[in-house]
Every structure is written in structure tokens, then in C-alpha cells.
Amino acid sequence: MKVLLIGSGGREHALAWKLAASPVLTKLYAAPGNPGIAGEAECVAIDIADHAAVAAFCRKEAIDLVVVGPEAPLVAGLADVLSQAGIRVFGPSAAAAQLEGSKSFTKELCDRQGIPTAAYGRFDNALAAREYVREHGAPIVIKADGLAAGKGVTVAMTVDDALNAVEECFDGGFGAAGASVVVEEFLQGEEASFFCLCDGKTALPFGTAQDHKRVGEGDTGPNTGGMGAYSPAPAMTDALIERTMREIVEPTLKGMAEMGLPFTGVLYAGLMLTADGPKLIEYNVRFGDPECQVLMPRLKEDLLVLMNAAVDGQLAHMSARWRDEAALTVVLAAEGYPANPRRGSVIRGVDEAAKGEDVVIFHAGTALKDGALVANGGRVLNVTALGGSVKEAQARAYTAVDRIDWPEGFCRRDIGWRAVQREG
Ligand code: AMP
Ligand code: GLY
């Protein structure tokens, strides 16, 4: 099978690495890819925002399956253009991708299907939003309705902060994403990420993880795309997985199908494990980054076979088994991340570091310049390790991190702390 993978981050390197291990694969292309992905795939310089160009490439190369990594092309309708051209694609239509692209779309679905989530109000003007904030008090959560690259959410601990966040949204701070605002109840508990493969009718549970969104140790400082992750999430017991499937994921697939928007691809539920049970914080319509980097090394199955089954509506016949080991990934970021990462510094020792026991290093924001590996983004490398416990995986990952020679990079030294504490 000839496969085209869309994307260029650490998530896509992990997907490329796993797809490349499939006996069914004959050729893997990646657009645009990165220097790490280039070890697994032929990288092609197609503009992935040019959907017609992607479709033309697929026809020319007789691509059997397109796998879309990031959300932006899905929300923009890449899967629709490909499907209309008769090209098989793993990833939801633009209409189904509203589960990530529009917070109010998901909230309304939750209302209709009785899915547990935070109580909320949706507002098109600041006046009404301010009133709601004053009425409910703090803590309270303010969210730009649309896609804001993970930056549209303010967890406000005071009414003043909440009112400022409302202003920021309506002042155009998040562009079109902030034209409408969701204000919701603050949920208390432990967060966990839960993944399912979906074929429109059936959802196959596909692993759990926890990430660290804050840039600083002890989960402090500004939010980022994620500074590290581990899998499985110890808090997600089998009983909680079963309950999440029954109360959250299955009603979602049913509701989407009823609306004529069957969901195909990865459904990533961000959950708050509250005293009243799991509640949906948000949906994403793709793998997490860096959560994917800890799922793939644990997956025992052929990812390509499972993705094909999802596209063909055959997931009811499939299962997913996982290695018992824990996986943990540490994100190495460029100085200045997340506000203003500095590009261009040289990184040495990655291949040596990757020789560590049960270590695999995924590239995120890297580039080659005059034969040298350089930083080319905010999150740059994902140093991943397996271990008999989170603690062991953590020790192996940091041993590999310390072998990388990159003075202009940094990482958190406490990835996995909560799980390690739980292990005792
Ligand atoms: P989101 O982009 O919706 O995942 O929100 C980013 C982060 O904000 C989440 O991972 C949570 O840590 C936090 N958050 C979002 N919604 C809530 C909520 N209703 N209660 C508490 N924390 C929340
Ligand atoms: N790591 C969080 C996300 O991918 O949305």
C-alpha cells in the first residue's frame, strides 16, 4: 500500500515510524515531513493548504491512503476534497471536525446526547458574557469558540481575570476564533487524554495518556502544546474507560451519525476525572502531540491495518493490544518557547542518544542546514523511552536527553511526576 502522511511534527514522526513498520506498506510519502520523518518516508514539498495539489499528487502516485496528522487541514476540509476525488483518507470531514473546530458545536452535541461536560453559556457579545461571568463568579473558564492553536482558553481564578479574558476574545485577540465565546463551569479533578479510532459507527478504545501543558516545572507558567507525556494514564482505570465509552464516546458517535456527519478518524477526548465521574473538557479530531509519541511505541498492532479498517467501516472486527510497559516522552524546546522560540541553533548527538535502551527520538521542529541538524520551531525533539514503570521510562528518557548536545534548548525535568508519585 502506498500511503501519504500529512504533517511535519513529532506526532507525524511517530506515525511515520509506526506506519513504516507495517508489512502492508510498500511506500510512504510525507508532506511536508521533517528530517526525522525523512528516515521513514520520502518527504515531498507539497503545500498541504493547497488541497487540489495534494489530490493531484495522490492521483499521480496512485496513493491508496492519506493519513492526516494535524487538525488544521481537517477543519479546512482536506478530507472532503480527497474523498470527493475518490482518494481514501483517514481523518474526518470538515463538518465532523467541528468537534474540535467549534467548542459550541460540541457543547450543543453534549446537550442533545446528555454527555457529561461543564455547564456553559455561549455568547456573541461581551456584554452578555460579562453578565454571565458576574452571575457565576470565579473560578470560571473562558474559551474562544474556534480553533486558536491551543491558546484560546483562560482558566480564570478571579472575576477580573475572567472579564479580561472576555475582552481579549471580543477584541480580536484570537481572530475569527474569538468572535463567539464559551464561558463554562470550572471542573475540578485530574485530567486525562483518551483516544479512540472511529469508523463512523464504531469506536475502538485506542489508549490513554497524560500530558504536561505548562512550560515550567511543577506545572507552572504559560500553556504550551505540551512539554511531555506518558502512557498509559494510571488514573484511567478499565472501569473509567468503560464508563467514558458508554457516557461520552458512544453517544458522540451516535449523535454525529444522526446529524449525517459520521465521524471517521481519531477522536481524542480531553477528560476531567471529577468526583462525579469523567466529564468531557474538549474533543480533538486527531492524535495528541506529544501523546501520539507515547502511544505508538506501546501499540502492538499494525497501525496501517487499523486505519484501513476505520476508513472501511470495519472497526467492529478489530482490537488493539498494547505493550505492558509505560512510555514517556520529554519535549526539548527552543529557548524562548512558547512566546518566541529562537530558530537556527545547532543540535548534536541525537543519533548517539537514540541508541539508549528502549529509546526512540522523534523530530518535531527540526531542519537540516548545511548538513547540520538545527532547531526550526518551538518544540524541537521528543525523547521517548519505554520502561517497566513510568519511573524507569522517565530515567531512560532523561539519560538520552542528557546525551544531546544543544545548549540553546531546554526541557522540563519533571515529566511524569504525578504518575511516578503514584507508583511510590
Ligand atoms: P482546552 O483547550 O479546552 O483543552 O483547554 C485547555 C486546558 O484548560 C485544559 O487542558 C484544562 O487544563 C483547562 N480547562 C479547560 N476547560 C476547563 C474547565 N471547564 N475546568 C477546568 N479546567 C479547564
Ligand atoms: N498535547 C495536546 C494536544 O495535542 O492537543
PDB file of C-alpha atoms and ligand atoms in Angstrom, residues 103 107 117-119 139-144 149-156 183-189 191 211 213-214 223-224 268 270-272 280-284, ligand 1:
ATOM      1  CA  LYS A 103     -16.489  24.482  21.036  1.00  0.00           C
ATOM      2  CA  LYS A 107     -21.355  21.704  23.682  1.00  0.00           C
ATOM      3  CA  THR A 117     -19.438  18.196  30.473  1.00  0.00           C
ATOM      4  CA  ALA A 118     -19.073  21.579  32.197  1.00  0.00           C
ATOM      5  CA  ALA A 119     -22.198  23.769  32.340  1.00  0.00           C
ATOM      6  CA  PRO A 139     -13.105  30.215  39.154  1.00  0.00           C
ATOM      7  CA  ILE A 140     -14.577  30.112  35.674  1.00  0.00           C
ATOM      8  CA  VAL A 141     -13.286  29.221  32.213  1.00  0.00           C
ATOM      9  CA  ILE A 142     -13.372  31.457  29.110  1.00  0.00           C
ATOM     10  CA  LYS A 143     -12.895  29.883  25.664  1.00  0.00           C
ATOM     11  CA  ALA A 144     -12.711  31.378  22.198  1.00  0.00           C
ATOM     12  CA  ALA A 149      -3.896  26.808  18.281  1.00  0.00           C
ATOM     13  CA  GLY A 150      -4.422  25.809  21.904  1.00  0.00           C
ATOM     14  CA  LYS A 151      -4.244  29.427  23.084  1.00  0.00           C
ATOM     15  CA  GLY A 152      -7.914  30.381  23.270  1.00  0.00           C
ATOM     16  CA  VAL A 153      -8.603  29.084  26.794  1.00  0.00           C
ATOM     17  CA  THR A 154      -8.333  31.058  30.039  1.00  0.00           C
ATOM     18  CA  VAL A 155      -8.889  29.317  33.349  1.00  0.00           C
ATOM     19  CA  ALA A 156      -9.710  32.412  35.404  1.00  0.00           C
ATOM     20  CA  VAL A 183     -17.939  30.572  29.257  1.00  0.00           C
ATOM     21  CA  GLU A 184     -18.030  27.434  31.360  1.00  0.00           C
ATOM     22  CA  GLU A 185     -18.006  25.959  34.793  1.00  0.00           C
ATOM     23  CA  PHE A 186     -14.586  25.214  36.303  1.00  0.00           C
ATOM     24  CA  LEU A 187     -14.168  21.452  36.663  1.00  0.00           C
ATOM     25  CA  GLN A 188     -12.034  20.009  39.409  1.00  0.00           C
ATOM     26  CA  GLY A 189     -10.110  16.767  39.170  1.00  0.00           C
ATOM     27  CA  GLU A 191      -7.042  15.427  33.570  1.00  0.00           C
ATOM     28  CA  ASP A 211       0.472  15.410  29.178  1.00  0.00           C
ATOM     29  CA  LYS A 213       0.705  21.607  29.162  1.00  0.00           C
ATOM     30  CA  ARG A 214       2.581  24.235  31.198  1.00  0.00           C
ATOM     31  CA  ASN A 223       0.393  26.941  28.415  1.00  0.00           C
ATOM     32  CA  THR A 224       2.157  25.187  25.559  1.00  0.00           C
ATOM     33  CA  TYR A 268      -9.278  12.417  21.280  1.00  0.00           C
ATOM     34  CA  GLY A 270      -9.752  15.556  26.900  1.00  0.00           C
ATOM     35  CA  LEU A 271     -11.340  14.435  30.156  1.00  0.00           C
ATOM     36  CA  MET A 272     -11.606  15.772  33.662  1.00  0.00           C
ATOM     37  CA  LEU A 280     -15.618  15.997  28.653  1.00  0.00           C
ATOM     38  CA  ILE A 281     -13.379  19.096  28.595  1.00  0.00           C
ATOM     39  CA  GLU A 282     -12.900  19.108  24.848  1.00  0.00           C
ATOM     40  CA  TYR A 283     -12.602  16.966  21.763  1.00  0.00           C
ATOM     41  CA  ASN A 284      -9.777  16.902  19.273  1.00  0.00           C
TER      42      ASN A 284
HETATM   43  P1  AMP B   1      -8.822  23.025  26.134  1.00  0.00           P
HETATM   44  O1  AMP B   1      -8.078  23.784  25.064  1.00  0.00           O
HETATM   45  O2  AMP B   1     -10.304  23.131  26.066  1.00  0.00           O
HETATM   46  O3  AMP B   1      -8.296  21.643  26.330  1.00  0.00           O
HETATM   47  O4  AMP B   1      -8.391  23.731  27.491  1.00  0.00           O
HETATM   48  C1  AMP B   1      -7.030  23.823  27.855  1.00  0.00           C
HETATM   49  C2  AMP B   1      -6.873  23.461  29.294  1.00  0.00           C
HETATM   50  O5  AMP B   1      -7.658  24.332  30.104  1.00  0.00           O
HETATM   51  C3  AMP B   1      -7.370  22.082  29.628  1.00  0.00           C
HETATM   52  O6  AMP B   1      -6.431  21.097  29.373  1.00  0.00           O
HETATM   53  C4  AMP B   1      -7.653  22.221  31.122  1.00  0.00           C
HETATM   54  O7  AMP B   1      -6.454  22.127  31.849  1.00  0.00           O
HETATM   55  C5  AMP B   1      -8.157  23.626  31.216  1.00  0.00           C
HETATM   56  N1  AMP B   1      -9.619  23.639  31.174  1.00  0.00           N
HETATM   57  C6  AMP B   1     -10.414  23.742  30.087  1.00  0.00           C
HETATM   58  N2  AMP B   1     -11.713  23.711  30.421  1.00  0.00           N
HETATM   59  C7  AMP B   1     -11.769  23.584  31.773  1.00  0.00           C
HETATM   60  C8  AMP B   1     -12.817  23.507  32.731  1.00  0.00           C
HETATM   61  N3  AMP B   1     -14.105  23.581  32.365  1.00  0.00           N
HETATM   62  N4  AMP B   1     -12.474  23.370  34.030  1.00  0.00           N
HETATM   63  C9  AMP B   1     -11.182  23.336  34.422  1.00  0.00           C
HETATM   64  N5  AMP B   1     -10.153  23.412  33.568  1.00  0.00           N
HETATM   65  C10 AMP B   1     -10.414  23.530  32.252  1.00  0.00           C
END
